[in-house]
Short mmCIF file of C-alpha atoms and ligand atoms in Angstrom, two decimals:
data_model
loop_
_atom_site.label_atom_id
_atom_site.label_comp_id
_atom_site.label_asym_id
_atom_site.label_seq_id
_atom_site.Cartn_x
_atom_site.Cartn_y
_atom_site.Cartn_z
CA UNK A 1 -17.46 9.60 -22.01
CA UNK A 2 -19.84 9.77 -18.88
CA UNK A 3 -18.31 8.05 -15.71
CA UNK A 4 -20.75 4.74 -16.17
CA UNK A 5 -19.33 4.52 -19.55
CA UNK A 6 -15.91 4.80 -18.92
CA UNK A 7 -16.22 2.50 -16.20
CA UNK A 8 -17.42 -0.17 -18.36
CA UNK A 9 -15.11 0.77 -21.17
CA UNK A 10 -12.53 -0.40 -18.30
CA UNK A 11 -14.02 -3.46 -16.95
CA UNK A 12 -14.42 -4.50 -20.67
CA UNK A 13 -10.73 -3.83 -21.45
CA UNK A 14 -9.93 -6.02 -17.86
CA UNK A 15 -12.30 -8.19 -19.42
CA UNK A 16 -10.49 -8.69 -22.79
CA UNK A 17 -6.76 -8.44 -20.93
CA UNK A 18 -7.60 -11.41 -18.70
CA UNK A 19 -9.18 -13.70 -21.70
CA UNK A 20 -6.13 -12.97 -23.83
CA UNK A 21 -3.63 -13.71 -20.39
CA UNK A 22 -5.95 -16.96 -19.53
CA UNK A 23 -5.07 -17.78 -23.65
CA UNK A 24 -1.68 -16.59 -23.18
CA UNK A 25 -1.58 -19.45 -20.18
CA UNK A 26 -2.30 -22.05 -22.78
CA UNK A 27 -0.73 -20.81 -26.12
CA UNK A 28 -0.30 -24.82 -27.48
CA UNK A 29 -3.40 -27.07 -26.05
CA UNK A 30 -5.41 -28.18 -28.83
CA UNK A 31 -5.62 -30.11 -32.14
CA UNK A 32 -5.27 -29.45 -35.32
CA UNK A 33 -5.26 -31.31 -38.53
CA UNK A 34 -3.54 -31.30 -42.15
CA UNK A 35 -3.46 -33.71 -45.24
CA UNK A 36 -0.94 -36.50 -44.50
CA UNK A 37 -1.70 -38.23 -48.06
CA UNK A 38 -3.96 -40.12 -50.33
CA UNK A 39 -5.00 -43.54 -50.65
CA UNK A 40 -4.32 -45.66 -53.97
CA UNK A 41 -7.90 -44.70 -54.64
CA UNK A 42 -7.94 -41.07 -54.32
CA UNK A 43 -9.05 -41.10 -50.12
CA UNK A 44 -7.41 -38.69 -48.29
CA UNK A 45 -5.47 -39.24 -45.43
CA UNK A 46 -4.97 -36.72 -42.58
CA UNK A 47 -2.72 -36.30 -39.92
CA UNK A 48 -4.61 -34.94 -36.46
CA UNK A 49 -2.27 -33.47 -33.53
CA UNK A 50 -2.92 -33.02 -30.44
CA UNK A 51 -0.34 -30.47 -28.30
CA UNK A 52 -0.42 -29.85 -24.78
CA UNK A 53 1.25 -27.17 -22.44
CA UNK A 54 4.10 -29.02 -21.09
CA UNK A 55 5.72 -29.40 -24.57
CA UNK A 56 4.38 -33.16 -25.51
CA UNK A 57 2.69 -33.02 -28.95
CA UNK A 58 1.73 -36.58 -30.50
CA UNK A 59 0.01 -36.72 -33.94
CA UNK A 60 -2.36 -39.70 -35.09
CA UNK A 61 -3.28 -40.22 -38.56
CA UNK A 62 -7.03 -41.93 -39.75
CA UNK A 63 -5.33 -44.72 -41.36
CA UNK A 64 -4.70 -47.25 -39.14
CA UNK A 65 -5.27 -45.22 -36.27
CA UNK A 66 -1.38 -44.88 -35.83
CA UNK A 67 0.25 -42.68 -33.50
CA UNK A 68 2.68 -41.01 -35.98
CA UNK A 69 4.94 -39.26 -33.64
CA UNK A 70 5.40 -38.71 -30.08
CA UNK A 71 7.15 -35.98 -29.09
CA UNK A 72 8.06 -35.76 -25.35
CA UNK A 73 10.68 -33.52 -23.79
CA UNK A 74 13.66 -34.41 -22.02
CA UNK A 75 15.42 -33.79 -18.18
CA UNK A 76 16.70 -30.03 -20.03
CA UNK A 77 13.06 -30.06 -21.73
CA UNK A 78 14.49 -30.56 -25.58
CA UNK A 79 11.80 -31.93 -27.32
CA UNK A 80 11.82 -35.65 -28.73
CA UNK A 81 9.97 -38.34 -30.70
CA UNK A 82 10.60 -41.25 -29.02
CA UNK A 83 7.77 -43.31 -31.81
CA UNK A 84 9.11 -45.14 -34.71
CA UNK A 85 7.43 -44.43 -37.80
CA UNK A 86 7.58 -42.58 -41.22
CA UNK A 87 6.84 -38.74 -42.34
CA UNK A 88 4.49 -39.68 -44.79
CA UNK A 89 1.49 -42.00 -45.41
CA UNK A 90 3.84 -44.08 -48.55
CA UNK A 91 5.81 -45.38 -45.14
CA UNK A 92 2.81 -46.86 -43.71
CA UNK A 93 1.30 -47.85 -46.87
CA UNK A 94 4.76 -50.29 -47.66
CA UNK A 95 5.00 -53.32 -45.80
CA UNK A 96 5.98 -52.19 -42.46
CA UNK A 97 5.87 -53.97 -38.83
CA UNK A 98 2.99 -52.03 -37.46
CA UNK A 99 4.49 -49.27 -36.27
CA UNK A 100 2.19 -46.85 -33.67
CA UNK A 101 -0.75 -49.12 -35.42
CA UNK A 102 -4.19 -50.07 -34.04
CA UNK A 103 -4.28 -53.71 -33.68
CA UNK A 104 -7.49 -55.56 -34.09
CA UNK A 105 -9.84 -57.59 -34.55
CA UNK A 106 -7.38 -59.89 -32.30
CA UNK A 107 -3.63 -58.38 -31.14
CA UNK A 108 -1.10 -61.03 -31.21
CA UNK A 109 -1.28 -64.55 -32.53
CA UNK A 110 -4.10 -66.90 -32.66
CA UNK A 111 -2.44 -70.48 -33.16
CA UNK A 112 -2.88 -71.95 -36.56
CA UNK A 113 -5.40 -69.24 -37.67
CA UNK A 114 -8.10 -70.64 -36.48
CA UNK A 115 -10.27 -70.55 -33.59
CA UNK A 116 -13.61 -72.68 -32.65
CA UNK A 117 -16.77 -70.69 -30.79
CA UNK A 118 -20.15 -72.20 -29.40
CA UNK A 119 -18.72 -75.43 -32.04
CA UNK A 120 -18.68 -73.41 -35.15
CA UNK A 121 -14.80 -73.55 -36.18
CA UNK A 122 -13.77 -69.82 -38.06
CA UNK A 123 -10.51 -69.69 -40.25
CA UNK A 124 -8.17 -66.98 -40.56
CA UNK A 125 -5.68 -65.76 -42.60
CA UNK A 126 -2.03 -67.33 -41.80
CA UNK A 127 0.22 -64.54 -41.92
CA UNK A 128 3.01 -65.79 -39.73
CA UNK A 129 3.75 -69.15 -40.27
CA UNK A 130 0.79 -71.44 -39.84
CA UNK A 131 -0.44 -68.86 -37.34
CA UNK A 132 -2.59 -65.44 -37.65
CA UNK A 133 -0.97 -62.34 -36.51
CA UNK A 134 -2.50 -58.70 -35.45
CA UNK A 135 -5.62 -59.89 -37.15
CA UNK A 136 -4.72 -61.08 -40.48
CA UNK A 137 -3.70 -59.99 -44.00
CA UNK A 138 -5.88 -56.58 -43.47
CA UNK A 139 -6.07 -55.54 -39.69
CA UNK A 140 -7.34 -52.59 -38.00
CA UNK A 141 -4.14 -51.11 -38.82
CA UNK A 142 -4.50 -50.90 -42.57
CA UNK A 143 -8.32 -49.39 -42.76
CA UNK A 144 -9.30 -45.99 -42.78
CA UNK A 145 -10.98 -44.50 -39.48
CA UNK A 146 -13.17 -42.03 -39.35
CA UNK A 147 -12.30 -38.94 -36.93
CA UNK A 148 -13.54 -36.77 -35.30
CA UNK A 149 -11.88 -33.65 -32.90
CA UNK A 150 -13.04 -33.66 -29.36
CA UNK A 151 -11.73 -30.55 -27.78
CA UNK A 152 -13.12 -30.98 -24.28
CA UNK A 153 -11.03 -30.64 -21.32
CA UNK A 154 -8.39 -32.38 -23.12
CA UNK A 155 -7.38 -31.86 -26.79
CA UNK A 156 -8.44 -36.12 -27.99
CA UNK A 157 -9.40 -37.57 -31.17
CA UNK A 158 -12.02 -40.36 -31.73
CA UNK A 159 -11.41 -43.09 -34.41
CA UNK A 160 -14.47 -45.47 -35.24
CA UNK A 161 -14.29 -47.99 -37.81
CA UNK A 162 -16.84 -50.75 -38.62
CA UNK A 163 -15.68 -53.77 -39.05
CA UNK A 164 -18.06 -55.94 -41.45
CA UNK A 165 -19.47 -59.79 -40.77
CA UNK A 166 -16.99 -61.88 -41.99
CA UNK A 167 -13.95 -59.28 -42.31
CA UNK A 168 -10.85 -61.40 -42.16
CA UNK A 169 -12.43 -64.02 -40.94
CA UNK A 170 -14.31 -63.46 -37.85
CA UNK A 171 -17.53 -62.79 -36.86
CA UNK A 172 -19.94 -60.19 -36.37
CA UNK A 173 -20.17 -56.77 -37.46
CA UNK A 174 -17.85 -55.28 -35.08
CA UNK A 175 -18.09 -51.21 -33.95
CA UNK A 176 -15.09 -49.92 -32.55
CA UNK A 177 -14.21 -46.61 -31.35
CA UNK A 178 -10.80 -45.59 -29.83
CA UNK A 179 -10.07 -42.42 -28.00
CA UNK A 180 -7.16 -40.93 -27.82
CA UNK A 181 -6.78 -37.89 -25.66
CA UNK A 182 -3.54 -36.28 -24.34
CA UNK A 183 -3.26 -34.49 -20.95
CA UNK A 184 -1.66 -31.74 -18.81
CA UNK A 185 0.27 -34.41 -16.76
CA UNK A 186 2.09 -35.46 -19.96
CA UNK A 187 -0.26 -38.64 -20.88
CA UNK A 188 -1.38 -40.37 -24.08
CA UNK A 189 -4.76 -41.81 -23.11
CA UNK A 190 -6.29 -44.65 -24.89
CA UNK A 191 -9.65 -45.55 -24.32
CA UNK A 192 -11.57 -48.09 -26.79
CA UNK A 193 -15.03 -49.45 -26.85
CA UNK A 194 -16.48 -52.11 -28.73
CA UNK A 195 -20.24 -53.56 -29.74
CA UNK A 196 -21.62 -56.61 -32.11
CA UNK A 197 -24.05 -58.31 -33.49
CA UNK A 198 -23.08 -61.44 -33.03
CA UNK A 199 -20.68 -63.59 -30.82
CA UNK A 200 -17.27 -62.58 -31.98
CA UNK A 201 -13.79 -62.40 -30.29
CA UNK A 202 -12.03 -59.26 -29.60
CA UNK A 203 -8.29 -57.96 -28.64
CA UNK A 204 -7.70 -54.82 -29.22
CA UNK A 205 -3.95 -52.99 -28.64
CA UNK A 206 -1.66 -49.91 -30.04
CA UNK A 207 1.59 -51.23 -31.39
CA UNK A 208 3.81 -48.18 -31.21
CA UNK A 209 7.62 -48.74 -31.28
CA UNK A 210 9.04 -46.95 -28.10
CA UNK A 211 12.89 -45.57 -27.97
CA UNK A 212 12.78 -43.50 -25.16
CA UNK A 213 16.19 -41.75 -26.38
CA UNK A 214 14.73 -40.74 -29.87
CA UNK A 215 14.13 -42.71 -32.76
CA UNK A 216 16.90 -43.65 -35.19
CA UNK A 217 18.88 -42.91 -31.95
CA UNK A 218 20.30 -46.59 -31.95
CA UNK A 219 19.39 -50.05 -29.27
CA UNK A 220 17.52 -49.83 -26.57
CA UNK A 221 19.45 -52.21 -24.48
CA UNK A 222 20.42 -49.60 -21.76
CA UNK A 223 16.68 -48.61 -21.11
CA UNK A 224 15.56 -50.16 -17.82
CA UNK A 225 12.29 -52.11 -17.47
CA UNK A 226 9.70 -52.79 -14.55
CA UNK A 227 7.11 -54.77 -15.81
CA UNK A 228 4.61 -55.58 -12.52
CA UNK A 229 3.90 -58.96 -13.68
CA UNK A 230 4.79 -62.33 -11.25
CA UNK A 231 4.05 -64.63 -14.40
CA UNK A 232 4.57 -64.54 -17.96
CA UNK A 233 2.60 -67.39 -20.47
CA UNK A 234 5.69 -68.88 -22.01
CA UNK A 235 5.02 -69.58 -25.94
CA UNK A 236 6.33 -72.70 -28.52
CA UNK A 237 8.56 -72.25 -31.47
CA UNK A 238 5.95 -70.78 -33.13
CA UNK A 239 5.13 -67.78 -30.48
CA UNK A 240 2.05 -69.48 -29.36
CA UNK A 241 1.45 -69.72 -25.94
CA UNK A 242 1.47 -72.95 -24.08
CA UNK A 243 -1.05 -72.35 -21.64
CA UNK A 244 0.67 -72.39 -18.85
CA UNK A 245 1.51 -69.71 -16.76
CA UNK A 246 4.67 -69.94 -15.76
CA UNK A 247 6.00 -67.55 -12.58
CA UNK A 248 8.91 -65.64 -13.41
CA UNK A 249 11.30 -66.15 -10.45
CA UNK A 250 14.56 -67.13 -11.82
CA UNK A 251 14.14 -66.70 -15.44
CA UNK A 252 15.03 -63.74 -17.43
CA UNK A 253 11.61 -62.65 -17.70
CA UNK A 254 11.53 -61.41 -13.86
CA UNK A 255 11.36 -57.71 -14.38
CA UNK A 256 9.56 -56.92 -10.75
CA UNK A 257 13.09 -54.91 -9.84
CA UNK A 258 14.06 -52.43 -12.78
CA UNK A 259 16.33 -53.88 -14.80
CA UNK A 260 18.18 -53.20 -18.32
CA UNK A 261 16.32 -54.36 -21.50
CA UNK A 262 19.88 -56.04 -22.32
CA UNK A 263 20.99 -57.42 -19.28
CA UNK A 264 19.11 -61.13 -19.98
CA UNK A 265 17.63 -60.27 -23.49
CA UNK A 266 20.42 -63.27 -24.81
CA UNK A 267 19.99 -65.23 -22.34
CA UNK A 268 20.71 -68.93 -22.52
CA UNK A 269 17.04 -69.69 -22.38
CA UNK A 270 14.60 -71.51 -24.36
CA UNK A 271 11.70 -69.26 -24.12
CA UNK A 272 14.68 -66.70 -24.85
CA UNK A 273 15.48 -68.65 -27.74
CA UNK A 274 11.91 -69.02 -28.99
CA UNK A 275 11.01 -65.34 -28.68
CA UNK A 276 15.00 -64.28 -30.23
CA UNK A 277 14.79 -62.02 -27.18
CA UNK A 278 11.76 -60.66 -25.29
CA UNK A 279 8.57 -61.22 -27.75
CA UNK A 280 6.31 -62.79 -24.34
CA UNK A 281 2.92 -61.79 -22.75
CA UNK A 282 2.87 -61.07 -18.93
CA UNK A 283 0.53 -61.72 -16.64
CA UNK A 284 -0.51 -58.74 -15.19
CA UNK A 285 -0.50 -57.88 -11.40
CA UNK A 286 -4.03 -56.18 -10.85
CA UNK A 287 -6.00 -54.69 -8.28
CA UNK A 288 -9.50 -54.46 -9.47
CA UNK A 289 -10.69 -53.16 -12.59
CA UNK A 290 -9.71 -49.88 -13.14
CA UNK A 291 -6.27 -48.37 -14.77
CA UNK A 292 -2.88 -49.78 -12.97
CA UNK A 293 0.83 -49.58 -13.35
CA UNK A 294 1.60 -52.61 -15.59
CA UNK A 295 5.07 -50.78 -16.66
CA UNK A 296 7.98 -48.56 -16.45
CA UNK A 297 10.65 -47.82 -18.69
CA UNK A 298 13.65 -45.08 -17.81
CA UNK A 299 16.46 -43.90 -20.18
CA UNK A 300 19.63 -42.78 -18.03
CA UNK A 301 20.60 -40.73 -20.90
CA UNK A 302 17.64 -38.68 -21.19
CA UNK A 303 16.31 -39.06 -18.62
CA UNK A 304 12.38 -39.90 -20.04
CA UNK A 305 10.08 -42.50 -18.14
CA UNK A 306 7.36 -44.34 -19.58
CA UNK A 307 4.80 -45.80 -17.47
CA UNK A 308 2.25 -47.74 -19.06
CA UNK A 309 -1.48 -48.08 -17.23
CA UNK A 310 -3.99 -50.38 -18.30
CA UNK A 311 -6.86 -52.13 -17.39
CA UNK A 312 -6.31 -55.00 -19.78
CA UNK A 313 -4.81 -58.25 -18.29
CA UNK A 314 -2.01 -59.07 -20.16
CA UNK A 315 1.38 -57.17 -22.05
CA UNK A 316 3.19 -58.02 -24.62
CA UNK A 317 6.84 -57.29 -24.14
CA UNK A 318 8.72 -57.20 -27.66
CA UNK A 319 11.91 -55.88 -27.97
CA UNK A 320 12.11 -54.91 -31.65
CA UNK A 321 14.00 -58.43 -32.23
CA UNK A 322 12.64 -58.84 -35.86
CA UNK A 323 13.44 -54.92 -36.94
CA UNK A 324 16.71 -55.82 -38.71
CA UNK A 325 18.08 -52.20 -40.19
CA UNK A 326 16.42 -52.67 -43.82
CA UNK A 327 13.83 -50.18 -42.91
CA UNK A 328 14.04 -46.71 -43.19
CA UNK A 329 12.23 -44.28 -40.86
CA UNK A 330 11.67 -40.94 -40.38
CA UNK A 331 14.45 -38.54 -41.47
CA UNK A 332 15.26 -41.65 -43.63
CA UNK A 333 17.05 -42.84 -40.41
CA UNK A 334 17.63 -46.80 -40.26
CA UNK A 335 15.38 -48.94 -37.59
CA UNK A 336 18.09 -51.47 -36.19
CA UNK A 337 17.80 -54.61 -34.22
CA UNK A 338 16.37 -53.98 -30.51
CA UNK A 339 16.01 -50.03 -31.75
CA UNK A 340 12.80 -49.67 -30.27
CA UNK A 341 10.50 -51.89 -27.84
CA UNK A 342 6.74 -52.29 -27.79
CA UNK A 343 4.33 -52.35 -24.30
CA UNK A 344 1.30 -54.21 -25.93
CA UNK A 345 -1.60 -54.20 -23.60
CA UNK A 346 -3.91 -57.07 -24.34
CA UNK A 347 -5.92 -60.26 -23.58
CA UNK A 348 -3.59 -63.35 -24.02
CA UNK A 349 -2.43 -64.40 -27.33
CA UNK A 350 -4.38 -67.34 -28.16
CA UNK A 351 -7.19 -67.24 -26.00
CA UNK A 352 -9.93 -67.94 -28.48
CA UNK A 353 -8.20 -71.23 -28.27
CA UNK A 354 -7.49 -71.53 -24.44
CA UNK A 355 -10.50 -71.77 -22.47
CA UNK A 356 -8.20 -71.58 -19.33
CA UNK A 357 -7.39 -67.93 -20.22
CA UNK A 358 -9.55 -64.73 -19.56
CA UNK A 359 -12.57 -64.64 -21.99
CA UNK A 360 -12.03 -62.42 -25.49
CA UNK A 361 -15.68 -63.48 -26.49
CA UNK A 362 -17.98 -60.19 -27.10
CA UNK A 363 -21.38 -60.98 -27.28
CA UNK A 364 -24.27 -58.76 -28.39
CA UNK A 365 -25.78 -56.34 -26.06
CA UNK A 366 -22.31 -56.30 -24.10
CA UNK A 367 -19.90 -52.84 -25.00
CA UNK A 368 -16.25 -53.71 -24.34
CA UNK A 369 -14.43 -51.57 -22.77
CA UNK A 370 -10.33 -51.51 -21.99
CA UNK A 371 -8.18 -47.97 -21.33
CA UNK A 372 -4.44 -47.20 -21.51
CA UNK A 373 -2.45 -44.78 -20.52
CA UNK A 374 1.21 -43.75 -21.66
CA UNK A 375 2.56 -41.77 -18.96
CA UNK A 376 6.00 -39.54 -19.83
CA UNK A 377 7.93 -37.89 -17.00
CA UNK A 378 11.62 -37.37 -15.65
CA UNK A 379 13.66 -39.28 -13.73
CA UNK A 380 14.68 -37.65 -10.95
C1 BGC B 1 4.70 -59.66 -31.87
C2 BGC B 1 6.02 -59.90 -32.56
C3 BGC B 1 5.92 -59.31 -33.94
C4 BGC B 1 5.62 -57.84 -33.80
C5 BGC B 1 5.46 -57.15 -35.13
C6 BGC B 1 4.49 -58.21 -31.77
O1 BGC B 1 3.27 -57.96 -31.16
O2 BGC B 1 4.65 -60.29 -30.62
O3 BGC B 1 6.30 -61.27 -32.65
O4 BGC B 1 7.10 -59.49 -34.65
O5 BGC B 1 4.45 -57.66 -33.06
O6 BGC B 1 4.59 -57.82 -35.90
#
């Protein structure tokens, strides 16, 4: 070997030693994908997860868009899903409350499934009481996506579905793409876009089931709550929002100051009463338009914080007050009363039907646009 050659031979093997050390640095980041199950006829369903190097891995699955698990580590850095949901696709396929779902065309309730725009009245499907819920009998939540792996920066995965003229009732053929991307700082990132053809109306949300101490792990009364909101819109007997928005002072919906998800959850309250615990949308604090803290949730006993960001105006607090023990999770573990709670970022419930609220109307030529981000940490 002449001296140039050896040289080389040397700066190639530097070369090599440094690649495999800068790979070395990031053994997990990425995404990768495996068959999750099959449709009744014959699609396949696949399960997409996307790791990063701090130990928080959350897989999504095509159908439905849902956010399977979420595993986040705790204060001694033990690994934990703190997502309600089911190992396998039959779980989501059952009738199931929308666990880590994709919630469109419109999150929430729209009062006595219907809703009028520019004078032409469009009727939904009543699937909770006289009213429509999480956008009828066949939401976002039960279609099949199509994906695609984005490994940028981040390790993400992009969903799109098209949803057809007429599709449960409203308007427009509707193109929606949702983003999710998880990143170094421990954050699940959810960015979605939306365009039509016609005048349509639009609320788009993820409804995953937080327990911040593990899932099947039991209540989450002892979890503490800041939710940056000074009003709430307080709802009827049937969950349908009044209109008003009511501030928060003195009721049990005043969450400015952490406070346990127990302490006023049975309250002797009507709006208490109405909602069988916390089931209410807030009103946002906001500065501008970008992402900002709508949330935080700690658990003592692990020590995990949530902190939601959004740049939606609203947030549907729900406290898992309908899950009643009769389903059967992951690990067959049973989902009890209060086992879980739910940060829904969205436009008001009902707003097709209250002009007084923030627009959900999408017209053509417009792309909407809404991010959130799920933000896990320690306490310290
Ligand atoms: C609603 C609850 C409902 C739950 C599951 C929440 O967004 O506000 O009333 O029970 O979703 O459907």
């Amino acid at each position: 070997m002449t001296y140039l050659t050896y040289t080389s031979y040397i700066f190639l093997v530097l070369a090599i030693v440094s690649v495999a050390g800068g790979v070395a640095d990031k053994p997990n980041s990425g995404i990768s994908k495996k068959a999750f199950g099959r449709m009744a006829d014959g699609t396949t369903i696949d399960l997409y997860t996307l790791t990063n190097n701090q130990g928080m891995r959350v897989a999504i699955t095509n159908y439905g868009g849902i956010a399977v698990s979420i595993l986040v580590p705790d204060r001694n850095g033990k690994p934990g899903d703190v997502a309600l949901g089911f190992d396998n696709l039959e779980g989501y396929l059952a009738k199931e409350p929308y666990f880590g779902a994709l919630i469109g065309r419109y999150g929430n309730r729209i009062g006595n499934a219907r809703f009028k725009l520019h004078g032409v009245e469009y009727k939904l499907p009543a699937n909770n009481g006289p009213n429509s819920l999480h956008g009828g009998l066949q939401g976002f939540d039960k279609r099949v996506w199509t994906a695609r792996e984005i490994r940028s920066e981040h390790p993400a995965l992009e969903l799109t579905y098209l949803s057809k003229d007429g599709e449960e009732g409203y308007p427009g053929n509707l193109n929606a793409k949702v983003v999710y991307s998880l990143t170094e700082d421990n954050a699940l990132r959810i960015d979605y876009t939306a365009t039509t053809d016609k005048d349509t109306v639009l609320n788009l949300t993820n409804h995953s089931y937080f327990n911040l101490a593990g899932e099947g792990s039991g209540d989450i009364l002892k979890q503490e709550i800041m939710i940056n909101a000074d009003r709430f819109t307080p709802i009827d007997s049937t969950l349908i929002p009044t209109g008003e928005l009511r501030e928060v002072d003195n009721t049990p919906f005043d969450f400015r100051k952490p406070a346990s998800i127990g302490a006023r959850i049975d309250a002797d309250d009507e709006q208490i009463k109405f909602g069988k615990g916390c089931d209410h949308n807030f009103v946002l604090n906001r500065s501008g338009a970008g992402l900002s803290l709508a949330a935080r949730v700690t658990d003592p006993g692990s020590g995990r914080v949530l902190e939601v960001l959004t740049t939606q105006p609203g947030l549907q607090f729900y406290t898992g007050n309908f899950l009643d023990g009769s389903i059967h999770g992951k690990g067959s573990k049973s989902y009890g009363r209060r086992s879980a709670f739910c940060l829904e970022t969205q436009h008001f419930p009902d707003s097709p039907n209250k002009p007084s609220f923030p627009s959900t109307v999408l017209k053509p030529g417009e792309t909407f646009r809404g991010s959130t981000v799920f933000k896990f940490s320690i306490s310290k």
